[in-house]
C-alpha cells in the first residue's frame, strides 16, 4: 500500500507557484500519494493563518508556503519551528539572497504576477488567435500571424500553437495533405514566418497508431501505413522547400523543446 503525504498549500495569492513545484516533485515519487486537497489561497489574516497551521500539525502535514507578506511569513516560520511542523517557504530564502546581494527588499504585494496588464491581455488574444486559426480553418489568418506551422498530421502543430500562444505569439497552423491544394494565402506570407515540422516516419507511424488506439479504432488504415507516411513526408518537404520554411525535426522532442527552438529562431530574425 502506498504511503500518503498530506500537503497544505498556503498563499496570500493564488498559490500556483507551490502547485507547479508539487507537480514536479510528485513525478519523482511514483510510490507515494501526495494528498494536496488542502489548499489555502488569499490568506491575509494572522488568525486565519494560525488556524491553518494548527490543523496542519494535527494532520502531520507538510506545508508549502508562498506567502510574500513578511509578517505572515515570519509568523508561519516561527510557529512551524516551535511546533516541529514540516514547513517549506518558497519565497523567503530567495528574498534573503537578493537582499543580501543587492540591499533591495521585496515589495510584498501578493498576486503581482497575475495582474491584468497588457502582457496578460496579449497572451489571451494570442490564445484566441491560435484556436481560431487552428488546423487551417481560416487561411486568411496567415496574414496576421507571427508564425505559421506546417506539417503532416500528428506533428504537434496544435499543442505547439497553444504553447507558443501562452508566450504571446499569434500562431496559425495548416495540416499538409497531398490531395488537398494549399491555400493561396500562403503565397502572400513572409517566408521567414513559416515553420515546417518534420518527424521520422517510424516514430510518426507509432504516434498515429497510438492515437487511433486511444479512439478505439483499428490500426490497419492508410493513416498508419508506413509507405503512405513516407509519401506524406516527402510531399511536406517539397512544400517546405517551395516556401523556404525553417524546418524543425520534432522526433523525440517535447513540446517545450520544439517551442524553444522556434523562439530561438524568431529571436535571431529580429
PDB file of C-alpha atoms in Angstrom:
ATOM      1  CA  UNK A   1       0.000   0.000   0.000  1.00  0.00           C
ATOM      2  CA  UNK A   2       1.330   3.412  -0.974  1.00  0.00           C
ATOM      3  CA  UNK A   3       2.206   5.841   1.785  1.00  0.00           C
ATOM      4  CA  UNK A   4       0.188   9.079   1.780  1.00  0.00           C
ATOM      5  CA  UNK A   5       1.624  12.513   2.499  1.00  0.00           C
ATOM      6  CA  UNK A   6      -0.803  15.306   3.313  1.00  0.00           C
ATOM      7  CA  UNK A   7       0.330  18.589   1.787  1.00  0.00           C
ATOM      8  CA  UNK A   8      -1.022  22.004   2.743  1.00  0.00           C
ATOM      9  CA  UNK A   9      -0.531  24.852   0.256  1.00  0.00           C
ATOM     10  CA  UNK A  10      -0.668  28.316   1.824  1.00  0.00           C
ATOM     11  CA  UNK A  11      -0.518  31.566  -0.139  1.00  0.00           C
ATOM     12  CA  UNK A  12      -1.642  35.185   0.053  1.00  0.00           C
ATOM     13  CA  UNK A  13      -2.351  34.943  -3.699  1.00  0.00           C
ATOM     14  CA  UNK A  14      -3.474  32.031  -5.923  1.00  0.00           C
ATOM     15  CA  UNK A  15      -0.813  29.551  -4.827  1.00  0.00           C
ATOM     16  CA  UNK A  16       0.106  28.500  -8.358  1.00  0.00           C
ATOM     17  CA  UNK A  17       3.841  28.500  -7.625  1.00  0.00           C
ATOM     18  CA  UNK A  18       3.542  25.810  -4.960  1.00  0.00           C
ATOM     19  CA  UNK A  19       1.291  23.740  -7.233  1.00  0.00           C
ATOM     20  CA  UNK A  20       3.882  23.747 -10.006  1.00  0.00           C
ATOM     21  CA  UNK A  21       6.627  22.711  -7.597  1.00  0.00           C
ATOM     22  CA  UNK A  22       4.493  19.945  -6.128  1.00  0.00           C
ATOM     23  CA  UNK A  23       3.668  18.603  -9.593  1.00  0.00           C
ATOM     24  CA  UNK A  24       7.376  18.415 -10.433  1.00  0.00           C
ATOM     25  CA  UNK A  25       8.241  16.733  -7.134  1.00  0.00           C
ATOM     26  CA  UNK A  26       5.319  14.282  -7.256  1.00  0.00           C
ATOM     27  CA  UNK A  27       6.556  12.890 -10.561  1.00  0.00           C
ATOM     28  CA  UNK A  28       9.766  11.799  -8.811  1.00  0.00           C
ATOM     29  CA  UNK A  29       7.922   9.702  -6.205  1.00  0.00           C
ATOM     30  CA  UNK A  30       5.631   7.252  -8.030  1.00  0.00           C
ATOM     31  CA  UNK A  31       5.305   5.094  -4.908  1.00  0.00           C
ATOM     32  CA  UNK A  32       3.921   7.913  -2.749  1.00  0.00           C
ATOM     33  CA  UNK A  33       0.500   9.547  -2.692  1.00  0.00           C
ATOM     34  CA  UNK A  34       0.537  13.326  -2.270  1.00  0.00           C
ATOM     35  CA  UNK A  35      -2.817  14.493  -0.928  1.00  0.00           C
ATOM     36  CA  UNK A  36      -2.994  18.180  -1.793  1.00  0.00           C
ATOM     37  CA  UNK A  37      -6.704  18.724  -1.262  1.00  0.00           C
ATOM     38  CA  UNK A  38      -5.795  21.245   1.440  1.00  0.00           C
ATOM     39  CA  UNK A  39      -5.216  24.481  -0.464  1.00  0.00           C
ATOM     40  CA  UNK A  40      -5.497  27.885   1.149  1.00  0.00           C
ATOM     41  CA  UNK A  41      -5.215  30.858  -1.249  1.00  0.00           C
ATOM     42  CA  UNK A  42      -5.597  34.547  -0.357  1.00  0.00           C
ATOM     43  CA  UNK A  43      -4.595  34.140   3.281  1.00  0.00           C
ATOM     44  CA  UNK A  44      -4.307  37.653   4.695  1.00  0.00           C
ATOM     45  CA  UNK A  45      -5.024  37.479   8.444  1.00  0.00           C
ATOM     46  CA  UNK A  46      -2.822  36.162  11.237  1.00  0.00           C
ATOM     47  CA  UNK A  47      -5.676  34.306  12.962  1.00  0.00           C
ATOM     48  CA  UNK A  48      -6.635  32.600   9.708  1.00  0.00           C
ATOM     49  CA  UNK A  49      -3.032  31.531   9.116  1.00  0.00           C
ATOM     50  CA  UNK A  50      -2.619  30.178  12.648  1.00  0.00           C
ATOM     51  CA  UNK A  51      -5.800  28.117  12.355  1.00  0.00           C
ATOM     52  CA  UNK A  52      -4.477  26.565   9.131  1.00  0.00           C
ATOM     53  CA  UNK A  53      -1.108  25.773  10.688  1.00  0.00           C
ATOM     54  CA  UNK A  54      -2.726  24.232  13.785  1.00  0.00           C
ATOM     55  CA  UNK A  55      -4.757  21.930  11.542  1.00  0.00           C
ATOM     56  CA  UNK A  56      -1.575  21.035   9.649  1.00  0.00           C
ATOM     57  CA  UNK A  57       0.043  19.956  12.916  1.00  0.00           C
ATOM     58  CA  UNK A  58      -2.953  17.728  13.694  1.00  0.00           C
ATOM     59  CA  UNK A  59      -2.767  16.180  10.220  1.00  0.00           C
ATOM     60  CA  UNK A  60       1.011  15.757  10.418  1.00  0.00           C
ATOM     61  CA  UNK A  61       1.084  17.584   7.110  1.00  0.00           C
ATOM     62  CA  UNK A  62       3.839  19.084   5.015  1.00  0.00           C
ATOM     63  CA  UNK A  63       3.189  22.800   4.450  1.00  0.00           C
ATOM     64  CA  UNK A  64       4.321  24.641   1.310  1.00  0.00           C
ATOM     65  CA  UNK A  65       4.152  28.414   1.627  1.00  0.00           C
ATOM     66  CA  UNK A  66       4.344  31.166  -0.987  1.00  0.00           C
ATOM     67  CA  UNK A  67       3.439  33.962   1.393  1.00  0.00           C
ATOM     68  CA  UNK A  68       5.041  37.245   0.326  1.00  0.00           C
ATOM     69  CA  UNK A  69       3.771  39.268   3.283  1.00  0.00           C
ATOM     70  CA  UNK A  70       6.812  39.414   5.555  1.00  0.00           C
ATOM     71  CA  UNK A  71       4.831  39.495   8.808  1.00  0.00           C
ATOM     72  CA  UNK A  72       2.695  36.477   7.894  1.00  0.00           C
ATOM     73  CA  UNK A  73       5.680  34.551   6.571  1.00  0.00           C
ATOM     74  CA  UNK A  74       7.651  35.189   9.778  1.00  0.00           C
ATOM     75  CA  UNK A  75       4.664  34.088  11.882  1.00  0.00           C
ATOM     76  CA  UNK A  76       4.406  30.849   9.892  1.00  0.00           C
ATOM     77  CA  UNK A  77       8.122  30.131  10.212  1.00  0.00           C
ATOM     78  CA  UNK A  78       8.145  30.740  13.969  1.00  0.00           C
ATOM     79  CA  UNK A  79       5.027  28.623  14.517  1.00  0.00           C
ATOM     80  CA  UNK A  80       6.435  25.766  12.421  1.00  0.00           C
ATOM     81  CA  UNK A  81       9.733  25.783  14.295  1.00  0.00           C
ATOM     82  CA  UNK A  82       8.017  25.799  17.673  1.00  0.00           C
ATOM     83  CA  UNK A  83       5.574  23.001  16.775  1.00  0.00           C
ATOM     84  CA  UNK A  84       8.030  20.940  14.676  1.00  0.00           C
ATOM     85  CA  UNK A  85       5.876  21.335  11.597  1.00  0.00           C
ATOM     86  CA  UNK A  86       7.342  20.306   8.228  1.00  0.00           C
ATOM     87  CA  UNK A  87       7.308  23.734   6.584  1.00  0.00           C
ATOM     88  CA  UNK A  88       8.773  24.875   3.269  1.00  0.00           C
ATOM     89  CA  UNK A  89       8.890  28.588   2.498  1.00  0.00           C
ATOM     90  CA  UNK A  90       9.472  29.015  -1.225  1.00  0.00           C
ATOM     91  CA  UNK A  91       9.805  32.796  -1.154  1.00  0.00           C
ATOM     92  CA  UNK A  92      11.722  33.928   1.945  1.00  0.00           C
ATOM     93  CA  UNK A  93      15.109  32.224   1.269  1.00  0.00           C
ATOM     94  CA  UNK A  94      15.204  33.711  -2.231  1.00  0.00           C
ATOM     95  CA  UNK A  95      14.183  37.123  -0.891  1.00  0.00           C
ATOM     96  CA  UNK A  96      17.041  36.875   1.625  1.00  0.00           C
ATOM     97  CA  UNK A  97      19.611  36.080  -1.051  1.00  0.00           C
ATOM     98  CA  UNK A  98      18.520  39.014  -3.204  1.00  0.00           C
ATOM     99  CA  UNK A  99      18.524  41.401  -0.253  1.00  0.00           C
ATOM    100  CA  UNK A 100      21.998  40.265   0.826  1.00  0.00           C
ATOM    101  CA  UNK A 101      23.316  40.720  -2.698  1.00  0.00           C
ATOM    102  CA  UNK A 102      21.602  43.997  -3.614  1.00  0.00           C
ATOM    103  CA  UNK A 103      20.241  45.521  -0.426  1.00  0.00           C
ATOM    104  CA  UNK A 104      16.809  45.611  -2.055  1.00  0.00           C
ATOM    105  CA  UNK A 105      13.703  44.387  -0.220  1.00  0.00           C
ATOM    106  CA  UNK A 106      10.634  42.816  -1.897  1.00  0.00           C
ATOM    107  CA  UNK A 107       7.540  44.988  -2.291  1.00  0.00           C
ATOM    108  CA  UNK A 108       5.458  42.252  -0.537  1.00  0.00           C
ATOM    109  CA  UNK A 109       2.417  42.706  -2.769  1.00  0.00           C
ATOM    110  CA  UNK A 110       0.503  39.418  -3.271  1.00  0.00           C
ATOM    111  CA  UNK A 111      -0.644  38.463  -6.772  1.00  0.00           C
ATOM    112  CA  UNK A 112       1.701  40.818  -8.619  1.00  0.00           C
ATOM    113  CA  UNK A 113       2.494  38.039 -11.084  1.00  0.00           C
ATOM    114  CA  UNK A 114      -1.171  37.754 -12.070  1.00  0.00           C
ATOM    115  CA  UNK A 115      -2.054  41.405 -12.586  1.00  0.00           C
ATOM    116  CA  UNK A 116      -4.157  42.109 -15.650  1.00  0.00           C
ATOM    117  CA  UNK A 117      -1.542  44.059 -17.548  1.00  0.00           C
ATOM    118  CA  UNK A 118      -1.074  44.434 -21.288  1.00  0.00           C
ATOM    119  CA  UNK A 119       1.099  41.309 -21.415  1.00  0.00           C
ATOM    120  CA  UNK A 120      -1.756  39.264 -19.945  1.00  0.00           C
ATOM    121  CA  UNK A 121      -4.287  40.546 -22.468  1.00  0.00           C
ATOM    122  CA  UNK A 122      -1.823  39.957 -25.322  1.00  0.00           C
ATOM    123  CA  UNK A 123      -1.498  36.359 -24.178  1.00  0.00           C
ATOM    124  CA  UNK A 124      -5.271  35.867 -24.084  1.00  0.00           C
ATOM    125  CA  UNK A 125      -5.563  37.407 -27.535  1.00  0.00           C
ATOM    126  CA  UNK A 126      -2.841  35.092 -28.854  1.00  0.00           C
ATOM    127  CA  UNK A 127      -4.596  32.022 -27.436  1.00  0.00           C
ATOM    128  CA  UNK A 128      -7.887  33.058 -29.044  1.00  0.00           C
ATOM    129  CA  UNK A 129      -5.997  33.570 -32.318  1.00  0.00           C
ATOM    130  CA  UNK A 130      -4.440  30.092 -32.135  1.00  0.00           C
ATOM    131  CA  UNK A 131      -7.833  28.477 -31.551  1.00  0.00           C
ATOM    132  CA  UNK A 132      -9.497  30.452 -34.341  1.00  0.00           C
ATOM    133  CA  UNK A 133      -6.810  29.640 -36.913  1.00  0.00           C
ATOM    134  CA  UNK A 134      -6.073  26.083 -35.842  1.00  0.00           C
ATOM    135  CA  UNK A 135      -5.859  23.268 -38.397  1.00  0.00           C
ATOM    136  CA  UNK A 136      -6.141  25.594 -41.402  1.00  0.00           C
ATOM    137  CA  UNK A 137      -9.707  26.642 -40.501  1.00  0.00           C
ATOM    138  CA  UNK A 138      -9.361  30.146 -41.910  1.00  0.00           C
ATOM    139  CA  UNK A 139      -6.256  30.672 -44.101  1.00  0.00           C
ATOM    140  CA  UNK A 140      -6.763  34.451 -44.112  1.00  0.00           C
ATOM    141  CA  UNK A 141      -5.389  34.378 -40.582  1.00  0.00           C
ATOM    142  CA  UNK A 142      -1.966  33.556 -42.012  1.00  0.00           C
ATOM    143  CA  UNK A 143      -1.568  37.212 -42.962  1.00  0.00           C
ATOM    144  CA  UNK A 144      -1.917  38.321 -39.332  1.00  0.00           C
ATOM    145  CA  UNK A 145       0.071  35.511 -37.735  1.00  0.00           C
ATOM    146  CA  UNK A 146       3.526  35.837 -36.208  1.00  0.00           C
ATOM    147  CA  UNK A 147       4.133  32.217 -37.134  1.00  0.00           C
ATOM    148  CA  UNK A 148       2.575  29.625 -39.429  1.00  0.00           C
ATOM    149  CA  UNK A 149       3.246  25.989 -38.554  1.00  0.00           C
ATOM    150  CA  UNK A 150       3.106  23.493 -41.432  1.00  0.00           C
ATOM    151  CA  UNK A 151       3.259  19.731 -41.115  1.00  0.00           C
ATOM    152  CA  UNK A 152       1.520  16.443 -41.798  1.00  0.00           C
ATOM    153  CA  UNK A 153      -0.960  15.030 -39.291  1.00  0.00           C
ATOM    154  CA  UNK A 154       0.343  14.392 -35.736  1.00  0.00           C
ATOM    155  CA  UNK A 155       3.418  16.601 -35.915  1.00  0.00           C
ATOM    156  CA  UNK A 156       2.297  18.560 -32.811  1.00  0.00           C
ATOM    157  CA  UNK A 157       1.009  21.626 -34.680  1.00  0.00           C
ATOM    158  CA  UNK A 158      -1.938  22.347 -32.372  1.00  0.00           C
ATOM    159  CA  UNK A 159      -0.224  21.847 -28.982  1.00  0.00           C
ATOM    160  CA  UNK A 160       2.720  23.892 -30.236  1.00  0.00           C
ATOM    161  CA  UNK A 161       0.378  26.674 -31.352  1.00  0.00           C
ATOM    162  CA  UNK A 162      -1.242  26.845 -27.914  1.00  0.00           C
ATOM    163  CA  UNK A 163       2.082  26.629 -26.075  1.00  0.00           C
ATOM    164  CA  UNK A 164       3.557  29.462 -28.130  1.00  0.00           C
ATOM    165  CA  UNK A 165       0.337  31.452 -27.757  1.00  0.00           C
ATOM    166  CA  UNK A 166       0.874  31.321 -23.991  1.00  0.00           C
ATOM    167  CA  UNK A 167       4.125  33.152 -24.673  1.00  0.00           C
ATOM    168  CA  UNK A 168       2.309  35.817 -26.679  1.00  0.00           C
ATOM    169  CA  UNK A 169       2.905  34.561 -30.238  1.00  0.00           C
ATOM    170  CA  UNK A 170      -0.020  34.618 -32.642  1.00  0.00           C
ATOM    171  CA  UNK A 171       0.236  31.246 -34.335  1.00  0.00           C
ATOM    172  CA  UNK A 172      -1.771  29.664 -37.161  1.00  0.00           C
ATOM    173  CA  UNK A 173      -1.205  26.142 -38.404  1.00  0.00           C
ATOM    174  CA  UNK A 174      -2.002  24.140 -41.509  1.00  0.00           C
ATOM    175  CA  UNK A 175      -2.054  20.349 -41.987  1.00  0.00           C
ATOM    176  CA  UNK A 176      -0.293  19.221 -45.160  1.00  0.00           C
ATOM    177  CA  UNK A 177      -2.329  16.659 -47.101  1.00  0.00           C
ATOM    178  CA  UNK A 178      -1.075  15.661 -50.573  1.00  0.00           C
ATOM    179  CA  UNK A 179      -4.591  15.503 -52.043  1.00  0.00           C
ATOM    180  CA  UNK A 180      -5.642  18.907 -50.698  1.00  0.00           C
ATOM    181  CA  UNK A 181      -4.494  22.081 -52.531  1.00  0.00           C
ATOM    182  CA  UNK A 182      -2.588  24.619 -50.478  1.00  0.00           C
ATOM    183  CA  UNK A 183      -4.427  27.889 -49.777  1.00  0.00           C
ATOM    184  CA  UNK A 184      -3.321  30.766 -51.998  1.00  0.00           C
ATOM    185  CA  UNK A 185      -2.942  32.955 -48.916  1.00  0.00           C
ATOM    186  CA  UNK A 186       0.247  31.074 -48.109  1.00  0.00           C
ATOM    187  CA  UNK A 187       1.916  32.725 -51.126  1.00  0.00           C
ATOM    188  CA  UNK A 188       1.430  36.144 -49.521  1.00  0.00           C
ATOM    189  CA  UNK A 189       3.086  35.268 -46.220  1.00  0.00           C
ATOM    190  CA  UNK A 190       6.629  36.343 -45.398  1.00  0.00           C
ATOM    191  CA  UNK A 191       8.780  33.239 -45.827  1.00  0.00           C
ATOM    192  CA  UNK A 192      10.628  33.755 -42.557  1.00  0.00           C
ATOM    193  CA  UNK A 193       7.377  33.314 -40.639  1.00  0.00           C
ATOM    194  CA  UNK A 194       6.797  29.774 -41.910  1.00  0.00           C
ATOM    195  CA  UNK A 195       7.938  26.837 -39.757  1.00  0.00           C
ATOM    196  CA  UNK A 196       7.965  23.301 -41.172  1.00  0.00           C
ATOM    197  CA  UNK A 197       7.578  20.402 -38.732  1.00  0.00           C
ATOM    198  CA  UNK A 198       9.022  17.024 -39.678  1.00  0.00           C
ATOM    199  CA  UNK A 199       9.144  13.659 -37.892  1.00  0.00           C
ATOM    200  CA  UNK A 200      10.861  10.327 -38.541  1.00  0.00           C
ATOM    201  CA  UNK A 201       8.400   8.036 -40.390  1.00  0.00           C
ATOM    202  CA  UNK A 202       8.565   5.115 -37.924  1.00  0.00           C
ATOM    203  CA  UNK A 203       8.008   7.421 -34.975  1.00  0.00           C
ATOM    204  CA  UNK A 204       5.107   9.119 -36.745  1.00  0.00           C
ATOM    205  CA  UNK A 205       3.515   5.751 -37.537  1.00  0.00           C
ATOM    206  CA  UNK A 206       3.695   4.841 -33.848  1.00  0.00           C
ATOM    207  CA  UNK A 207       2.191   8.177 -32.764  1.00  0.00           C
ATOM    208  CA  UNK A 208      -0.686   7.741 -35.223  1.00  0.00           C
ATOM    209  CA  UNK A 209      -1.273   4.140 -34.136  1.00  0.00           C
ATOM    210  CA  UNK A 210      -1.466   5.240 -30.503  1.00  0.00           C
ATOM    211  CA  UNK A 211      -3.903   7.974 -31.494  1.00  0.00           C
ATOM    212  CA  UNK A 212      -6.200   5.506 -33.267  1.00  0.00           C
ATOM    213  CA  UNK A 213      -5.943   3.098 -30.351  1.00  0.00           C
ATOM    214  CA  UNK A 214      -6.990   5.841 -27.921  1.00  0.00           C
ATOM    215  CA  UNK A 215     -10.065   6.429 -30.099  1.00  0.00           C
ATOM    216  CA  UNK A 216     -10.893   2.712 -30.161  1.00  0.00           C
ATOM    217  CA  UNK A 217     -10.168   2.425 -33.887  1.00  0.00           C
ATOM    218  CA  UNK A 218      -8.225  -0.158 -35.860  1.00  0.00           C
ATOM    219  CA  UNK A 219      -4.632   0.484 -36.887  1.00  0.00           C
ATOM    220  CA  UNK A 220      -4.974  -1.071 -40.332  1.00  0.00           C
ATOM    221  CA  UNK A 221      -5.558   2.139 -42.291  1.00  0.00           C
ATOM    222  CA  UNK A 222      -3.589   4.253 -44.742  1.00  0.00           C
ATOM    223  CA  UNK A 223      -3.221   6.743 -41.869  1.00  0.00           C
ATOM    224  CA  UNK A 224      -0.676   4.464 -40.211  1.00  0.00           C
ATOM    225  CA  UNK A 225       0.703   2.782 -43.329  1.00  0.00           C
ATOM    226  CA  UNK A 226       4.459   3.410 -43.372  1.00  0.00           C
ATOM    227  CA  UNK A 227       4.676   3.727 -47.150  1.00  0.00           C
ATOM    228  CA  UNK A 228       1.891   6.341 -47.148  1.00  0.00           C
ATOM    229  CA  UNK A 229       3.615   8.213 -44.342  1.00  0.00           C
ATOM    230  CA  UNK A 230       6.838   8.346 -46.348  1.00  0.00           C
ATOM    231  CA  UNK A 231       4.860   9.818 -49.249  1.00  0.00           C
ATOM    232  CA  UNK A 232       3.248  12.431 -46.979  1.00  0.00           C
ATOM    233  CA  UNK A 233       6.596  13.433 -45.536  1.00  0.00           C
ATOM    234  CA  UNK A 234       8.176  13.691 -48.980  1.00  0.00           C
ATOM    235  CA  UNK A 235       5.309  15.960 -50.003  1.00  0.00           C
ATOM    236  CA  UNK A 236       5.768  18.106 -46.880  1.00  0.00           C
ATOM    237  CA  UNK A 237       9.466  18.519 -47.685  1.00  0.00           C
ATOM    238  CA  UNK A 238       8.552  19.773 -51.155  1.00  0.00           C
ATOM    239  CA  UNK A 239       6.200  22.322 -49.591  1.00  0.00           C
ATOM    240  CA  UNK A 240       8.863  23.441 -47.106  1.00  0.00           C
ATOM    241  CA  UNK A 241      11.324  23.918 -49.956  1.00  0.00           C
ATOM    242  CA  UNK A 242       8.815  25.872 -52.018  1.00  0.00           C
ATOM    243  CA  UNK A 243       8.057  28.312 -49.193  1.00  0.00           C
ATOM    244  CA  UNK A 244      11.605  28.360 -47.776  1.00  0.00           C
ATOM    245  CA  UNK A 245      10.290  27.236 -44.425  1.00  0.00           C
ATOM    246  CA  UNK A 246      12.530  26.893 -41.387  1.00  0.00           C
ATOM    247  CA  UNK A 247      12.356  23.137 -40.743  1.00  0.00           C
ATOM    248  CA  UNK A 248      12.455  21.526 -37.297  1.00  0.00           C
ATOM    249  CA  UNK A 249      12.585  17.779 -36.691  1.00  0.00           C
ATOM    250  CA  UNK A 250      10.273  17.092 -33.755  1.00  0.00           C
ATOM    251  CA  UNK A 251      11.194  13.408 -33.383  1.00  0.00           C
ATOM    252  CA  UNK A 252      11.727  12.640 -29.675  1.00  0.00           C
ATOM    253  CA  UNK A 253      11.372  16.320 -28.771  1.00  0.00           C
ATOM    254  CA  UNK A 254       8.919  17.593 -26.185  1.00  0.00           C
ATOM    255  CA  UNK A 255       6.586  20.484 -26.982  1.00  0.00           C
ATOM    256  CA  UNK A 256       8.744  22.682 -24.758  1.00  0.00           C
ATOM    257  CA  UNK A 257      11.949  21.757 -26.606  1.00  0.00           C
ATOM    258  CA  UNK A 258      10.429  22.405 -30.023  1.00  0.00           C
ATOM    259  CA  UNK A 259       8.932  25.702 -28.839  1.00  0.00           C
ATOM    260  CA  UNK A 260      12.352  26.749 -27.528  1.00  0.00           C
ATOM    261  CA  UNK A 261      13.911  26.103 -30.954  1.00  0.00           C
ATOM    262  CA  UNK A 262      11.153  28.110 -32.642  1.00  0.00           C
ATOM    263  CA  UNK A 263      11.552  31.006 -30.214  1.00  0.00           C
ATOM    264  CA  UNK A 264      15.319  30.938 -30.656  1.00  0.00           C
ATOM    265  CA  UNK A 265      14.849  31.113 -34.425  1.00  0.00           C
ATOM    266  CA  UNK A 266      12.393  34.007 -34.097  1.00  0.00           C
ATOM    267  CA  UNK A 267      14.749  35.972 -31.869  1.00  0.00           C
ATOM    268  CA  UNK A 268      17.546  35.657 -34.424  1.00  0.00           C
ATOM    269  CA  UNK A 269      15.287  37.251 -37.034  1.00  0.00           C
ATOM    270  CA  UNK A 270      14.944  40.454 -35.009  1.00  0.00           C
TER     271      UNK A 270
END
